[in-house]
Coordinates of C-alpha atoms in Angstrom, one line a residue:
X16 CA -193.9 -3.1 82.7
X17 CA -191.7 -2.3 79.8
X18 CA -193.0 -2.6 76.2
X19 CA -190.8 -5.6 75.5
X20 CA -192.2 -7.4 78.5
X21 CA -195.8 -7.0 77.3
X22 CA -195.3 -9.9 74.8
X23 CA -195.0 -12.3 77.7
X24 CA -197.8 -11.0 79.8
X25 CA -200.7 -13.2 80.9
X26 CA -203.1 -10.4 79.8
X27 CA -204.3 -10.6 76.1
X28 CA -204.6 -6.8 76.0
X29 CA -200.9 -6.4 76.9
X30 CA -199.9 -9.0 74.3
X31 CA -202.1 -7.3 71.7
X32 CA -200.5 -3.9 72.5
X33 CA -197.1 -5.5 72.0
X34 CA -197.9 -6.5 68.5
X35 CA -200.1 -3.6 67.3
X36 CA -200.0 -0.9 70.0
X37 CA -198.8 2.2 68.3
X38 CA -200.4 4.8 66.0
X39 CA -198.3 3.9 62.9
X40 CA -199.1 0.2 63.2
X41 CA -202.9 0.9 63.6
X42 CA -202.8 3.2 60.6
X43 CA -201.1 0.5 58.5
X44 CA -203.7 -2.0 59.5
X45 CA -206.5 0.4 58.8
X46 CA -205.2 1.0 55.3
X47 CA -204.5 -2.7 54.8
X48 CA -208.1 -3.5 55.7
X49 CA -209.1 -1.1 52.9
X50 CA -206.9 -2.7 50.3
X51 CA -203.6 -0.9 50.5
X52 CA -200.8 -3.4 49.9
X53 CA -197.7 -1.6 48.5
X54 CA -195.0 0.1 50.6
X55 CA -195.2 3.3 48.5
X56 CA -199.0 3.5 48.9
X57 CA -198.8 3.0 52.7
X58 CA -196.1 5.7 52.8
X59 CA -198.2 8.2 50.8
X60 CA -201.4 7.6 52.8
X61 CA -199.8 7.6 56.3
X62 CA -196.9 10.0 55.7
X63 CA -194.5 8.3 58.1
X64 CA -190.7 8.2 57.6
X65 CA -189.6 5.2 55.5
X66 CA -187.5 3.7 58.3
X67 CA -190.4 3.7 60.7
X68 CA -192.8 2.2 58.0
X69 CA -190.2 -0.4 57.2
X70 CA -189.8 -1.4 60.8
X71 CA -193.6 -1.6 61.4
X72 CA -194.2 -3.7 58.3
X73 CA -191.4 -6.0 59.2
X74 CA -192.8 -6.5 62.7
X75 CA -196.3 -7.1 61.3
X76 CA -194.9 -9.8 59.0
X77 CA -192.8 -11.3 61.8
X78 CA -195.8 -11.7 64.1
X79 CA -198.0 -13.1 61.3
X80 CA -200.4 -10.3 60.8
X81 CA -199.2 -9.5 57.3
X82 CA -197.5 -11.7 54.7
X83 CA -195.3 -10.6 51.8
X84 CA -196.4 -11.6 48.3
X85 CA -194.2 -11.1 45.3
X86 CA -196.1 -9.4 42.5
X87 CA -196.8 -11.1 39.2
X88 CA -195.4 -8.1 37.4
X89 CA -193.2 -5.3 38.6
X90 CA -190.9 -5.2 41.5
X91 CA -192.9 -3.9 44.4
X92 CA -193.7 -6.4 47.1
X93 CA -197.2 -6.6 48.5
X94 CA -198.1 -6.7 52.1
X95 CA -201.3 -8.7 52.5
X96 CA -203.3 -9.5 55.6
X97 CA -203.2 -13.0 56.9
X98 CA -206.1 -14.6 58.7
X99 CA -204.7 -13.2 62.0
X100 CA -204.6 -9.8 60.4
X101 CA -208.1 -10.0 59.0
X102 CA -209.3 -11.0 62.5
X103 CA -208.2 -7.6 63.6
X104 CA -211.0 -6.0 61.5
X105 CA -213.4 -6.1 64.5
X106 CA -210.9 -4.4 66.8
X107 CA -210.4 -1.5 64.3
X108 CA -214.2 -1.3 63.7
X109 CA -214.7 -0.9 67.5
X110 CA -212.0 1.7 67.7
X111 CA -213.6 3.6 64.7
X112 CA -217.1 3.5 66.3
X113 CA -215.7 4.7 69.7
X114 CA -213.9 7.6 67.9
X115 CA -216.9 8.5 65.9
X116 CA -219.0 8.7 69.0
X117 CA -216.6 10.6 71.3
X118 CA -214.0 12.5 69.3
X119 CA -215.9 14.6 66.7
X120 CA -218.1 17.7 66.9
X121 CA -221.3 17.6 64.8
X122 CA -219.8 20.1 62.3
X123 CA -216.5 18.2 61.8
X124 CA -215.7 16.1 58.7
X125 CA -214.9 12.5 59.4
X126 CA -214.4 9.3 57.5
X127 CA -217.1 6.6 57.9
X128 CA -217.5 3.1 56.6
X129 CA -220.7 1.7 55.1
X130 CA -221.8 -1.7 54.0
X131 CA -220.8 -1.9 50.3
X132 CA -224.0 -3.9 49.5
X133 CA -226.5 -1.6 51.3
X134 CA -224.8 1.8 51.6
X135 CA -225.7 1.8 55.3
X136 CA -223.4 2.0 58.3
X137 CA -222.8 -1.1 60.3
X138 CA -224.6 -1.6 63.6
X139 CA -223.0 -0.3 66.7
X140 CA -220.8 -3.1 68.1
X141 CA -221.5 -4.4 71.6
X142 CA -220.3 -7.1 73.8
X143 CA -223.0 -9.6 74.6
X144 CA -223.4 -12.6 77.0
X145 CA -224.4 -16.0 75.8
X146 CA -228.0 -15.2 76.7
X147 CA -227.9 -12.1 74.5
X148 CA -227.7 -9.5 77.3
X149 CA -225.4 -6.6 76.6
X150 CA -222.4 -6.6 79.0
X151 CA -221.0 -3.5 80.6
X152 CA -217.6 -3.2 82.4
X153 CA -219.4 -3.7 85.7
X154 CA -220.7 -7.1 84.4
X155 CA -217.2 -8.4 83.7
X156 CA -214.7 -10.3 86.0
X157 CA -211.1 -11.2 85.1
X158 CA -210.1 -14.9 85.4
X159 CA -206.9 -16.7 84.6
X160 CA -206.4 -20.2 83.1
X161 CA -204.3 -21.9 80.5
X162 CA -205.4 -21.0 77.0
X163 CA -206.4 -24.6 76.2
X164 CA -208.4 -25.1 79.5
X165 CA -212.1 -24.8 79.7
X166 CA -213.4 -21.6 81.2
X167 CA -214.8 -23.5 84.1
X168 CA -211.2 -24.2 85.2
X169 CA -210.3 -20.5 85.4
X170 CA -209.3 -18.9 88.7
X171 CA -210.5 -15.4 89.6
X172 CA -207.9 -12.6 89.3
X173 CA -207.7 -10.2 92.2
X174 CA -209.0 -6.8 91.0
X175 CA -210.9 -4.0 92.7
X176 CA -214.2 -5.2 91.2
X177 CA -213.5 -8.7 92.4
X178 CA -212.9 -7.5 96.0
X179 CA -216.2 -5.5 95.9

């Protein structure tokens, strides 16, 4: 499947990757979550070529993750997270926690986040069932239905786990 085809896929992961699935875009979103709003500040922090940064910011605006706000004073536009963009916070947090757990040696420096109120790191994220049980990949099945349909109307998707 080509990248441009991901946007029409029935898989939410494919569609998500179409909108935010490259390193530059994820770095922009990370910085936006931490209050960066101006083009020059994104450019300084990320160090990407201006044409690439421009393209990524334009796409994030086009898909509704960022919106442009004209400043009260000055001439530099601000790129601000929309509700859709703010909802991506949990995804970035999960990616951060996975990276902290698996990609650093004990003696390496790394950035961390803490709760601004308590000074403590957030709890490890986990996927839980309605009854509170933690779900593993082995506990999950893929089903397909229209987005507006109740989950009970979903049909199983043929996957190796489903056949087992």
